[in-house]
Coordinates of C-alpha atoms and ligand atoms in Angstrom, one line a residue:
M1 CA 108.5 73.2 84.2
S2 CA 108.8 72.1 80.7
A3 CA 109.3 74.2 77.6
G4 CA 106.4 72.5 76.1
H5 CA 104.1 73.7 78.9
R6 CA 105.5 77.1 78.9
E7 CA 104.9 77.3 75.0
H8 CA 101.4 76.3 75.5
R9 CA 100.7 78.8 78.2
G10 CA 101.0 82.1 76.5
A11 CA 101.9 85.7 77.9
V12 CA 100.3 86.4 81.4
R13 CA 98.7 89.8 81.7
A14 CA 96.7 91.3 84.2
A15 CA 92.9 92.2 83.8
R16 CA 92.2 96.1 83.4
G17 CA 88.7 97.7 84.2
A18 CA 86.0 97.7 87.1
E19 CA 84.7 94.3 86.5
L20 CA 85.6 91.6 89.2
S21 CA 86.6 88.1 88.4
C22 CA 87.2 87.8 92.3
R23 CA 84.8 87.9 95.5
G24 CA 86.1 91.2 96.4
W25 CA 88.6 94.0 95.3
I26 CA 91.6 93.3 97.7
Q27 CA 91.6 89.4 96.2
E28 CA 91.0 91.0 92.7
A29 CA 94.1 93.3 93.6
A30 CA 96.4 90.5 94.8
L31 CA 95.4 88.6 91.5
R32 CA 96.0 91.4 88.9
M33 CA 99.3 92.3 90.8
L34 CA 100.3 88.6 90.6
H35 CA 99.4 88.4 86.9
N36 CA 101.1 92.1 86.3
N37 CA 104.4 90.8 88.0
L38 CA 104.5 88.2 85.2
D39 CA 103.5 90.5 82.2
P40 CA 106.1 90.1 79.5
E41 CA 106.2 94.1 79.3
V42 CA 107.0 94.0 83.3
A43 CA 109.0 90.5 84.3
E44 CA 112.6 89.6 82.9
R45 CA 111.9 86.3 82.1
P46 CA 108.3 85.6 82.6
E47 CA 108.3 82.2 80.8
D48 CA 110.5 80.9 83.9
L49 CA 108.1 82.7 86.5
V50 CA 111.5 85.2 87.0
V51 CA 110.4 88.6 87.5
Y52 CA 113.8 90.2 88.4
G53 CA 116.8 90.3 90.6
G54 CA 118.5 87.1 89.2
T55 CA 115.9 84.6 89.8
G56 CA 113.3 86.8 92.0
K57 CA 110.1 84.8 91.1
A58 CA 106.4 85.2 91.5
A59 CA 105.4 81.6 92.0
R60 CA 106.6 78.6 92.6
S61 CA 105.7 76.6 89.1
W62 CA 103.2 77.0 87.0
E63 CA 101.2 74.7 88.5
A64 CA 101.6 76.8 91.8
F65 CA 100.6 79.9 89.8
D66 CA 97.3 78.3 88.7
V67 CA 96.2 76.9 92.1
I68 CA 97.1 80.6 93.6
A69 CA 94.8 82.2 91.1
R70 CA 92.3 79.9 91.5
E71 CA 92.5 80.2 95.3
L72 CA 92.2 84.0 94.8
R73 CA 89.2 83.9 92.8
D74 CA 87.5 81.5 95.3
L75 CA 88.6 83.5 98.1
A76 CA 86.0 85.1 100.7
D77 CA 86.5 88.9 102.4
D78 CA 86.8 87.0 105.8
E79 CA 89.3 84.6 104.9
T80 CA 93.3 84.9 104.5
L81 CA 95.6 82.8 102.1
L82 CA 98.8 81.3 103.1
V83 CA 101.5 81.3 100.4
Q84 CA 104.6 79.4 101.4
S85 CA 107.5 80.1 98.9
G86 CA 105.4 80.9 96.0
K87 CA 102.7 78.0 96.6
A88 CA 99.2 78.5 98.2
V89 CA 99.5 75.8 101.4
G90 CA 95.9 77.0 103.1
R91 CA 93.1 79.4 103.9
F92 CA 91.7 80.2 107.2
R93 CA 88.5 82.1 108.3
T94 CA 89.9 85.3 109.6
H95 CA 88.2 88.7 109.5
P96 CA 87.5 91.2 107.0
D97 CA 89.9 93.8 108.3
A98 CA 93.0 91.0 108.4
P99 CA 95.2 90.4 105.3
R100 CA 93.8 88.5 102.3
V101 CA 97.1 86.7 101.8
L102 CA 99.8 86.2 103.9
L103 CA 103.3 85.5 102.1
A104 CA 106.5 83.7 103.5
N105 CA 109.3 83.2 100.6
S106 CA 112.9 81.7 100.8
N107 CA 113.3 81.8 104.8
L108 CA 115.6 79.5 106.1
V109 CA 116.9 78.9 109.8
G110 CA 120.3 80.9 110.3
R111 CA 122.7 77.8 110.4
W112 CA 121.1 76.6 107.1
A113 CA 120.6 80.1 105.2
T114 CA 123.3 79.4 102.4
W115 CA 122.6 79.2 98.8
D116 CA 124.0 75.5 98.5
E117 CA 121.1 74.6 100.9
F118 CA 118.6 77.0 99.4
R119 CA 119.3 75.2 96.0
R120 CA 119.1 71.7 97.1
L121 CA 115.7 72.7 98.6
E122 CA 114.5 74.6 95.3
G123 CA 115.9 71.5 93.3
L124 CA 113.2 69.7 95.8
G125 CA 110.8 71.6 94.5
L126 CA 110.4 73.0 98.2
I127 CA 111.3 76.8 98.2
M128 CA 111.5 79.6 95.8
Y129 CA 113.5 82.7 95.8
G130 CA 111.1 85.6 96.0
Q131 CA 113.5 88.7 96.2
M132 CA 111.7 91.6 97.3
T133 CA 108.7 92.6 95.2
A134 CA 108.6 89.4 92.9
G135 CA 107.3 87.1 95.3
S136 CA 105.4 89.7 96.9
W137 CA 103.4 90.9 93.9
I138 CA 104.0 94.4 94.0
Y139 CA 106.8 94.6 91.1
I140 CA 106.0 97.3 88.7
G141 CA 109.1 97.2 86.5
S142 CA 111.9 99.3 86.3
Q143 CA 110.2 102.4 87.2
G144 CA 109.9 100.8 90.7
I145 CA 113.6 101.8 91.6
V146 CA 114.2 104.8 89.4
Q147 CA 113.4 107.3 92.0
G148 CA 115.5 105.7 94.6
T149 CA 118.2 105.4 91.9
Y150 CA 117.7 109.0 91.2
E151 CA 117.8 110.2 95.0
T152 CA 121.1 108.1 95.4
F153 CA 122.9 109.4 91.9
V154 CA 122.0 112.8 93.0
A155 CA 123.5 112.5 96.3
A156 CA 126.4 110.7 94.9
R157 CA 126.7 113.6 92.3
K158 CA 126.7 116.4 95.2
A159 CA 129.3 114.6 97.2
H160 CA 131.6 114.4 94.0
E161 CA 130.8 118.2 93.4
A162 CA 131.9 118.9 96.9
R163 CA 135.1 117.0 96.6
V164 CA 136.0 117.9 93.0
P165 CA 134.4 121.4 92.3
R166 CA 134.5 122.1 88.6
Q167 CA 132.4 123.4 85.8
G168 CA 130.3 121.1 83.5
G169 CA 128.7 117.9 83.7
R170 CA 129.6 114.9 85.2
W171 CA 129.2 111.1 84.2
L172 CA 128.6 107.8 85.7
L173 CA 130.4 104.4 85.1
T174 CA 127.9 101.3 86.0
A175 CA 127.3 97.7 84.8
G176 CA 124.3 95.7 84.7
L177 CA 121.1 97.0 82.9
G178 CA 118.6 94.2 84.2
G179 CA 115.3 94.5 85.9
M180 CA 116.7 97.1 88.6
G181 CA 120.1 97.8 87.0
G182 CA 118.1 99.0 83.9
A183 CA 117.1 102.1 85.9
Q184 CA 120.3 103.5 86.1
P185 CA 120.8 105.3 82.7
L186 CA 117.4 106.9 83.0
A187 CA 118.0 108.1 86.6
A188 CA 121.3 109.1 85.8
T189 CA 120.3 111.6 83.2
M190 CA 117.5 112.7 85.2
A191 CA 119.8 113.6 87.7
G192 CA 122.3 115.4 85.4
L193 CA 124.7 112.8 84.7
S194 CA 126.3 111.3 81.8
C195 CA 126.3 107.5 81.9
L196 CA 128.0 104.5 80.4
G197 CA 126.3 101.5 81.1
I198 CA 128.2 97.9 80.6
E199 CA 125.6 95.1 79.9
I200 CA 126.5 91.8 78.6
D201 CA 123.4 90.5 77.4
P202 CA 122.3 92.3 74.4
A203 CA 118.6 91.4 74.7
R204 CA 118.7 93.2 78.2
I205 CA 120.2 96.2 76.1
D206 CA 117.2 96.4 73.4
K207 CA 114.7 96.1 76.3
R208 CA 116.0 99.3 77.8
L209 CA 116.1 100.8 74.7
R210 CA 112.3 100.0 74.1
T211 CA 111.3 101.3 77.1
R212 CA 113.5 104.7 76.5
Y213 CA 115.5 103.9 79.8
V214 CA 118.9 104.3 77.6
D215 CA 119.5 106.3 74.8
E216 CA 121.8 104.6 72.4
R217 CA 124.1 101.4 72.1
I218 CA 127.6 101.8 71.1
D219 CA 129.6 98.8 71.3
D220 CA 132.8 100.5 70.3
L221 CA 134.7 101.5 73.6
D222 CA 136.3 104.6 71.9
K223 CA 133.5 105.7 70.5
A224 CA 131.1 105.2 73.6
L225 CA 133.5 106.8 75.8
A226 CA 133.9 109.9 73.5
A227 CA 129.7 110.2 73.2
V228 CA 129.7 110.0 77.1
E229 CA 132.6 112.4 77.7
E230 CA 131.5 114.9 75.3
S231 CA 127.8 114.8 76.5
A232 CA 129.1 115.4 80.0
R233 CA 131.5 118.2 79.0
E234 CA 128.6 119.9 77.1
G235 CA 126.3 119.6 80.3
R236 CA 123.7 117.7 77.6
P237 CA 123.2 114.1 79.9
R238 CA 123.1 111.3 77.5
S239 CA 123.3 107.5 78.3
I240 CA 125.0 105.0 76.5
A241 CA 125.0 101.1 76.8
L242 CA 127.7 99.1 75.8
C243 CA 127.4 95.4 75.2
A244 CA 130.6 93.9 77.0
N245 CA 131.7 92.2 80.3
A246 CA 132.2 94.6 83.0
A247 CA 135.2 92.7 84.5
D248 CA 136.9 93.3 80.9
I249 CA 135.5 96.9 80.5
F250 CA 136.3 98.5 84.0
P251 CA 140.1 97.5 84.3
E252 CA 140.8 98.7 80.5
L253 CA 139.4 102.1 81.5
V254 CA 141.8 102.1 84.4
R255 CA 144.9 100.8 82.1
R256 CA 143.7 103.6 79.6
G257 CA 143.6 106.4 82.3
V258 CA 140.1 107.2 82.1
T259 CA 138.4 108.0 85.6
P260 CA 134.7 108.3 85.6
D261 CA 133.3 110.8 88.1
L262 CA 130.8 108.2 89.6
V263 CA 131.2 104.5 89.5
T264 CA 129.0 101.7 90.6
E265 CA 127.8 98.7 89.2
Q266 CA 124.3 96.4 89.4
T267 CA 124.9 93.0 88.2
A268 CA 122.9 90.5 90.2
A269 CA 126.0 89.8 91.9
H270 CA 124.0 88.7 94.9
D271 CA 123.7 85.2 93.4
P272 CA 127.1 84.2 92.0
L273 CA 125.6 81.1 89.8
I274 CA 123.1 82.9 88.1
G275 CA 123.7 86.7 88.2
Y276 CA 127.0 87.2 87.2
I277 CA 128.6 86.3 83.9
P278 CA 132.4 85.1 84.3
Q279 CA 135.1 86.8 82.0
G280 CA 135.7 85.2 78.9
L281 CA 132.5 83.3 78.5
S282 CA 129.5 84.2 76.2
L283 CA 125.9 83.7 77.3
E284 CA 125.7 80.5 75.9
Q285 CA 129.1 79.1 77.1
A286 CA 128.2 80.5 80.6
A287 CA 124.7 78.6 80.6
A288 CA 126.6 75.3 79.8
L289 CA 129.4 75.8 82.4
R290 CA 126.6 76.6 85.0
A291 CA 125.0 73.4 84.1
S292 CA 127.9 71.5 83.9
D293 CA 129.9 72.3 86.9
P294 CA 128.3 75.1 89.2
A295 CA 131.3 75.2 91.6
A296 CA 133.7 76.2 88.8
Y297 CA 131.3 78.6 87.8
I298 CA 130.9 80.3 91.0
A299 CA 134.5 80.7 91.3
R300 CA 134.8 82.0 88.0
A301 CA 132.2 84.3 88.7
K302 CA 133.9 85.8 92.0
E303 CA 137.2 85.9 90.3
G304 CA 135.3 88.2 87.5
M305 CA 133.9 90.4 90.4
R306 CA 137.2 90.5 92.0
V307 CA 138.7 92.1 88.9
E308 CA 135.8 94.7 88.7
V309 CA 136.1 95.5 92.3
E310 CA 139.7 96.2 92.0
A311 CA 139.4 98.2 89.2
M312 CA 136.7 100.3 91.3
L313 CA 139.3 100.6 93.9
E314 CA 141.7 102.1 91.7
M315 CA 139.1 104.7 90.2
K316 CA 138.2 105.5 93.8
A317 CA 141.9 105.9 94.6
R318 CA 142.1 108.5 91.4
G319 CA 139.2 110.4 92.8
A320 CA 136.1 108.9 91.5
E321 CA 133.1 108.9 93.7
V322 CA 132.7 104.9 94.2
F323 CA 129.9 103.2 95.9
D324 CA 128.5 99.5 96.2
Y325 CA 124.6 99.5 94.9
G326 CA 123.4 97.0 97.0
N327 CA 124.3 93.5 95.2
N328 CA 127.0 92.2 97.5
I329 CA 129.4 92.2 94.9
R330 CA 131.9 93.3 97.9
T331 CA 131.6 90.3 99.7
C332 CA 131.9 88.2 96.6
A333 CA 135.0 90.0 95.8
M334 CA 136.6 89.6 99.2
E335 CA 136.3 85.8 98.9
A336 CA 138.1 85.8 96.1
G337 CA 140.8 87.6 97.4
C338 CA 140.2 91.3 97.1
D339 CA 140.7 92.1 100.9
R340 CA 140.1 95.9 100.2
A341 CA 136.7 95.4 99.0
F342 CA 134.9 97.0 101.8
E343 CA 137.1 100.2 101.2
I344 CA 134.0 101.0 98.8
H345 CA 131.2 102.5 100.7
G346 CA 127.6 101.1 100.5
F347 CA 125.0 103.4 99.1
V348 CA 122.7 103.2 102.1
P349 CA 124.8 104.9 104.9
A350 CA 126.2 107.4 102.2
Y351 CA 123.2 108.7 100.7
I352 CA 119.8 107.2 102.2
R353 CA 120.0 106.6 105.8
E354 CA 119.0 110.3 106.4
L355 CA 116.0 109.6 104.6
F356 CA 115.3 106.6 106.4
C357 CA 115.4 108.5 109.6
Q358 CA 112.6 110.7 108.7
G359 CA 110.4 107.7 107.9
K360 CA 110.8 108.4 104.3
G361 CA 110.9 105.9 101.5
P362 CA 109.8 104.3 98.2
F363 CA 105.7 104.6 98.1
R364 CA 104.5 103.2 95.0
W365 CA 101.1 102.8 93.6
V366 CA 99.1 100.8 90.7
A367 CA 95.8 101.6 88.6
L368 CA 93.4 98.7 88.5
S369 CA 91.8 100.2 85.7
G370 CA 94.7 99.9 83.5
D371 CA 93.9 103.5 82.6
P372 CA 97.1 105.8 82.3
D373 CA 94.8 108.8 83.2
D374 CA 94.3 107.4 86.5
I375 CA 97.7 107.8 87.5
A376 CA 97.6 111.4 85.9
V377 CA 94.9 112.0 88.5
T378 CA 96.8 110.5 91.2
D379 CA 100.0 112.5 90.5
R380 CA 97.6 115.5 91.0
A381 CA 96.4 114.1 94.3
V382 CA 99.8 113.6 95.6
L383 CA 101.0 117.1 94.6
D384 CA 97.8 118.6 96.4
A385 CA 98.4 116.3 99.6
V386 CA 101.8 117.3 99.8
P387 CA 102.1 120.7 98.0
H388 CA 105.3 122.3 99.8
D389 CA 108.0 119.8 98.1
P390 CA 109.6 121.1 95.1
D391 CA 112.0 118.0 94.8
L392 CA 108.8 116.0 94.7
R393 CA 106.9 118.3 92.3
R394 CA 110.1 117.9 89.8
W395 CA 110.2 114.1 90.1
I396 CA 106.3 113.6 89.3
E397 CA 107.0 116.1 86.2
T398 CA 109.7 114.5 84.7
A399 CA 108.4 111.2 85.5
Q400 CA 105.2 112.1 83.4
Q401 CA 107.2 113.0 80.8
R402 CA 110.2 110.3 80.7
I403 CA 108.7 107.2 82.2
A404 CA 107.0 104.7 80.1
F405 CA 104.6 102.4 81.6
Q406 CA 105.5 98.8 82.2
G407 CA 102.0 96.7 82.5
L408 CA 99.4 98.4 84.6
P409 CA 100.1 102.1 84.8
S410 CA 101.7 102.8 88.1
R411 CA 104.1 105.4 89.7
I412 CA 106.5 105.6 92.7
C413 CA 107.7 108.6 94.7
W414 CA 109.7 108.6 97.8
L415 CA 107.1 109.8 100.9
G416 CA 107.6 110.5 104.3
Y417 CA 105.8 109.6 107.8
G418 CA 102.8 111.8 107.5
D419 CA 102.4 112.1 103.7
R420 CA 102.2 108.5 103.2
A421 CA 99.1 108.2 105.3
R422 CA 97.7 111.6 103.7
V423 CA 98.4 110.3 100.1
G424 CA 96.7 107.1 100.7
L425 CA 93.5 108.6 102.1
A426 CA 93.7 111.0 99.3
F427 CA 93.5 107.9 96.8
N428 CA 90.6 106.4 98.4
E429 CA 88.8 109.4 98.2
L430 CA 89.1 109.3 94.4
V431 CA 88.1 106.0 94.3
R432 CA 85.1 106.6 96.3
A433 CA 84.2 109.7 94.3
G434 CA 84.4 107.8 90.9
K435 CA 87.4 110.1 90.0
V436 CA 89.5 107.1 89.0
K437 CA 88.0 104.1 87.3
A438 CA 88.9 101.6 89.6
P439 CA 90.7 100.8 92.9
I440 CA 94.4 101.7 93.4
V441 CA 96.7 99.3 94.8
I442 CA 99.3 101.1 97.0
G443 CA 102.7 99.3 98.3
R444 CA 106.3 99.6 98.4
D445 CA 109.9 97.8 98.1
H446 CA 111.2 95.9 101.2
L447 CA 114.0 98.1 100.8
D448 CA 112.7 100.8 103.3
C449 CA 113.3 102.6 106.4
G450 CA 111.8 100.1 109.0
S451 CA 111.4 97.0 106.9
V452 CA 114.7 95.3 106.3
A453 CA 117.5 94.0 108.1
S454 CA 120.6 93.6 105.7
P455 CA 124.1 94.5 107.0
F456 CA 125.4 94.7 103.5
R457 CA 122.9 97.0 102.3
E458 CA 119.9 98.9 104.4
T459 CA 121.6 98.1 107.7
E460 CA 125.1 98.6 107.2
G461 CA 127.1 100.5 109.6
M462 CA 124.3 101.0 112.0
K463 CA 124.9 103.7 114.7
D464 CA 124.6 101.2 117.5
G465 CA 126.0 98.1 115.5
S466 CA 122.6 96.6 115.3
D467 CA 123.2 95.9 111.7
A468 CA 122.1 92.0 111.8
I469 CA 119.2 92.1 113.9
A470 CA 116.1 91.2 112.0
D471 CA 113.5 91.8 115.1
W472 CA 113.0 95.0 113.5
A473 CA 111.8 93.6 110.1
I474 CA 109.7 90.9 111.8
L475 CA 107.7 93.6 113.6
N476 CA 107.3 95.3 110.5
A477 CA 105.3 92.2 109.2
L478 CA 103.5 91.7 112.3
V479 CA 102.4 95.5 112.8
N480 CA 101.3 96.0 109.2
T481 CA 99.3 92.7 109.5
A482 CA 97.8 93.8 112.7
A483 CA 96.9 97.3 111.3
G484 CA 95.3 95.8 108.4
A485 CA 97.3 95.6 105.4
S486 CA 96.0 93.8 102.4
W487 CA 98.6 91.6 101.7
V488 CA 102.0 91.1 103.8
S489 CA 105.2 89.1 103.1
F490 CA 108.2 88.6 104.8
H491 CA 111.4 87.0 102.9
H492 CA 114.9 86.1 103.2
G493 CA 117.6 86.9 100.8
G494 CA 116.6 90.0 99.0
G495 CA 119.2 92.2 97.4
V496 CA 122.0 90.7 98.4
G497 CA 121.5 87.0 98.5
I498 CA 120.8 83.9 100.9
G499 CA 122.1 84.5 104.3
N500 CA 122.3 88.2 104.0
S501 CA 118.9 89.8 104.7
L502 CA 115.5 89.5 106.1
H503 CA 112.8 91.7 105.0
A504 CA 109.1 92.5 104.8
G505 CA 106.8 93.7 102.3
M506 CA 103.2 95.3 102.6
V507 CA 100.5 96.3 100.2
V508 CA 97.1 98.1 100.8
V509 CA 94.4 98.5 98.8
A510 CA 92.3 101.7 98.4
D511 CA 88.9 100.6 97.2
G512 CA 87.0 103.5 98.0
T513 CA 85.2 102.3 101.2
E514 CA 85.2 103.5 104.7
A515 CA 86.9 100.5 106.1
A516 CA 89.6 100.7 103.5
A517 CA 90.1 104.4 104.7
R518 CA 90.6 103.3 108.0
R519 CA 92.8 100.6 107.1
L520 CA 95.0 102.8 104.9
E521 CA 95.5 105.4 107.7
R522 CA 96.5 102.7 110.1
V523 CA 98.9 100.8 107.8
L524 CA 100.4 103.8 106.2
T525 CA 101.5 105.1 109.6
S526 CA 102.4 101.9 111.4
D527 CA 104.5 101.1 108.3
P528 CA 106.8 104.4 108.1
G529 CA 106.7 104.8 111.7
M530 CA 108.4 101.5 112.0
G531 CA 111.5 103.2 110.3
I532 CA 111.6 105.9 112.8
I533 CA 111.5 104.3 115.8
R534 CA 114.1 101.7 114.4
H535 CA 116.4 104.7 113.6
A536 CA 115.7 106.5 116.9
D537 CA 116.1 103.3 119.0
A538 CA 119.8 102.9 117.0
G539 CA 120.4 106.6 118.4
Y540 CA 119.9 108.7 115.1
E541 CA 119.0 112.2 116.0
T542 CA 117.1 113.0 112.7
A543 CA 114.8 109.9 114.0
I544 CA 114.5 111.2 117.3
E545 CA 113.6 114.5 116.3
V546 CA 111.0 113.4 113.6
A547 CA 109.6 111.1 116.4
D548 CA 109.2 114.1 118.8
R549 CA 107.8 116.5 116.0
A550 CA 105.5 114.1 114.5
G551 CA 104.2 112.5 117.6
V552 CA 105.6 108.9 117.0
H553 CA 105.7 107.2 120.7
V554 CA 108.9 106.2 121.5
P555 CA 108.7 104.4 124.8
H556 CA 112.3 104.9 126.2
R557 CA 112.1 108.7 125.4
G558 CA 109.2 108.8 127.9
Ligands
NAD1 P1 118.8 91.3 86.8 O1 119.3 89.7 87.1 O2 117.5 91.6 86.3 O3 120.0 91.8 86.1 C1 121.3 91.8 85.8 C2 122.1 91.9 85.0 O4 123.5 92.1 84.9 C3 121.6 91.3 83.7 O5 121.0 92.1 82.7 C4 122.9 90.5 83.2 O6 123.1 90.3 81.9 C5 124.0 91.4 83.7 N1 125.4 90.9 83.8 C6 125.6 89.8 84.5 N2 127.0 89.8 84.7 C7 127.5 90.8 84.0 C8 128.9 91.2 83.8 N3 130.0 90.3 84.1 N4 129.1 92.3 83.0 C9 128.0 93.1 82.5 N5 126.7 92.5 83.0 C10 126.7 91.8 83.7 O7 118.9 92.0 88.1 P2 118.2 93.4 88.7 O8 116.8 93.1 89.1 O9 118.8 94.5 87.6 O10 118.9 93.5 90.0 C11 120.5 93.7 90.2 C12 121.4 93.5 91.6 O11 120.8 94.8 92.2 C13 120.7 92.7 92.0 O12 122.0 92.1 92.9 C14 119.6 93.2 93.1 O13 119.5 92.1 94.2 C15 120.3 94.6 93.2 N6 119.3 95.3 93.5 C16 119.7 96.5 94.2 C17 118.7 97.6 94.5 C18 119.2 99.1 95.1 O14 118.1 99.6 95.4 N7 120.3 99.1 94.9 C19 117.3 97.5 94.3 C20 117.0 96.1 94.0 C21 117.7 94.9 93.7

């Protein structure tokens, strides 16, 4: 794609309101969500079609984007469009309850599943990196990860409080304030933690300041530390961004004997060529080296990760609660010689798996009207449908006050089995009764309880050793297709990079019709139900209890 073409194109933004440009609401929803993923308010580098997560893209090229949009506008209510790595490749007659779009992104046969092979194929224009919600058109900006990050930080804070009981607030050191990582400062303060976030790209910090995800930028380390420590001491959580390389700052803190209470990091380390800036290079110098000598770049990036992870290990030894935040930095650090990298635990086994066992995971929705009032109406519907959950109430009320919408108004909250279907049906009723101004799109991250195989993240340390078995993720995509999701996707390499994960996404549209109600009830039951059967099969007691209580059929339990 030439720069000229990009400049010529202008910004992409989803249509708002109740008027259709497609032949049905599901196609319209897919089109608006594709556009919304690339809205400059939402995407990290929309001019390159990059939505978030290193190079997670919504379409393979601008030409492919145009053809997808044209196909969606022309797609009938009994047809299904096939999208292969961000390019529309076919269209078949199916039936009204079938998904309108099926997407497969970045999938490679195991033996060939390496970044090198991926990049070779990408260079030939044959494949696209879809990350998780970029290539499956359900990214909603940093809010999408705020609640998961909040849940994680609360659990990590409690773990630290149990080990190191004392009065006063606590603070978190992290790095990477990109599309996902940018949720950290806000989630930290919501979780009662002060936060120092190291980010090398000033434009990313500006974006977080603009969207109120971070409170302040202070580039002087002494002053930044003083501000963070003081706010923690006084129990007034505050978030500070510092523009620097994390591989410089983390060891510097060790050298000074400064031990944060909690430590993690969320640079896009899963993609060492793009997602991590080596020490000693400006952004411009990094871009030049990346282009001239990719192998040298990768070696230097991994060396920076080693330095950073060594510092994290030292902070752990000094009592900090240190965890890997799902970007595969431990593997890269180990490849660069840090043998003890995996002494840092992953966040899923430590804090999230218990929720997965209950079929709990990230449930998100988007108001196609574009009217923020519609989200206020749906917020109330969630609290009516799930009345006895004080954490959920606190989350929704705090989100209403503190989260600025990006692109189409949207919301996220973690819901479990049973509640997801109840809420989906309640939303459909709001649309039917005209209490919201247009249909509601319901979807989720691929990072969910029954949709992903990712041994360095979601399925790390499974009880039965089944970490790398991807049958579950494939079954998830298949059952959601059978149940009538609106679009279903299957991706490789999201979160932790090529070779390391396989995962499925689903979106289902509440358009107020009876057919939609039937589909919502089926999809929002089978989808979290996959999480319960996956964890019950692996022997997790909580999942077995939830299956028994909720009536999820697990054949080997009789
Ligand atoms: P991103 O590409 O939008 O942002 C990465 C950020 O890291 C950029 O702002 C970049 O400037 C910064 N950075 C790179 N090298 C740095 C360095 N040496 N020092 C300081 N800053 C540096 O990516 P993202 O969407 O924010 O995702 C971050 C990572 O988290 C990815 O690896 C992604 O796969 C993973 N992820 C985790 C979760 C989760 O739930 N934990 C969910 C989705 C994605």
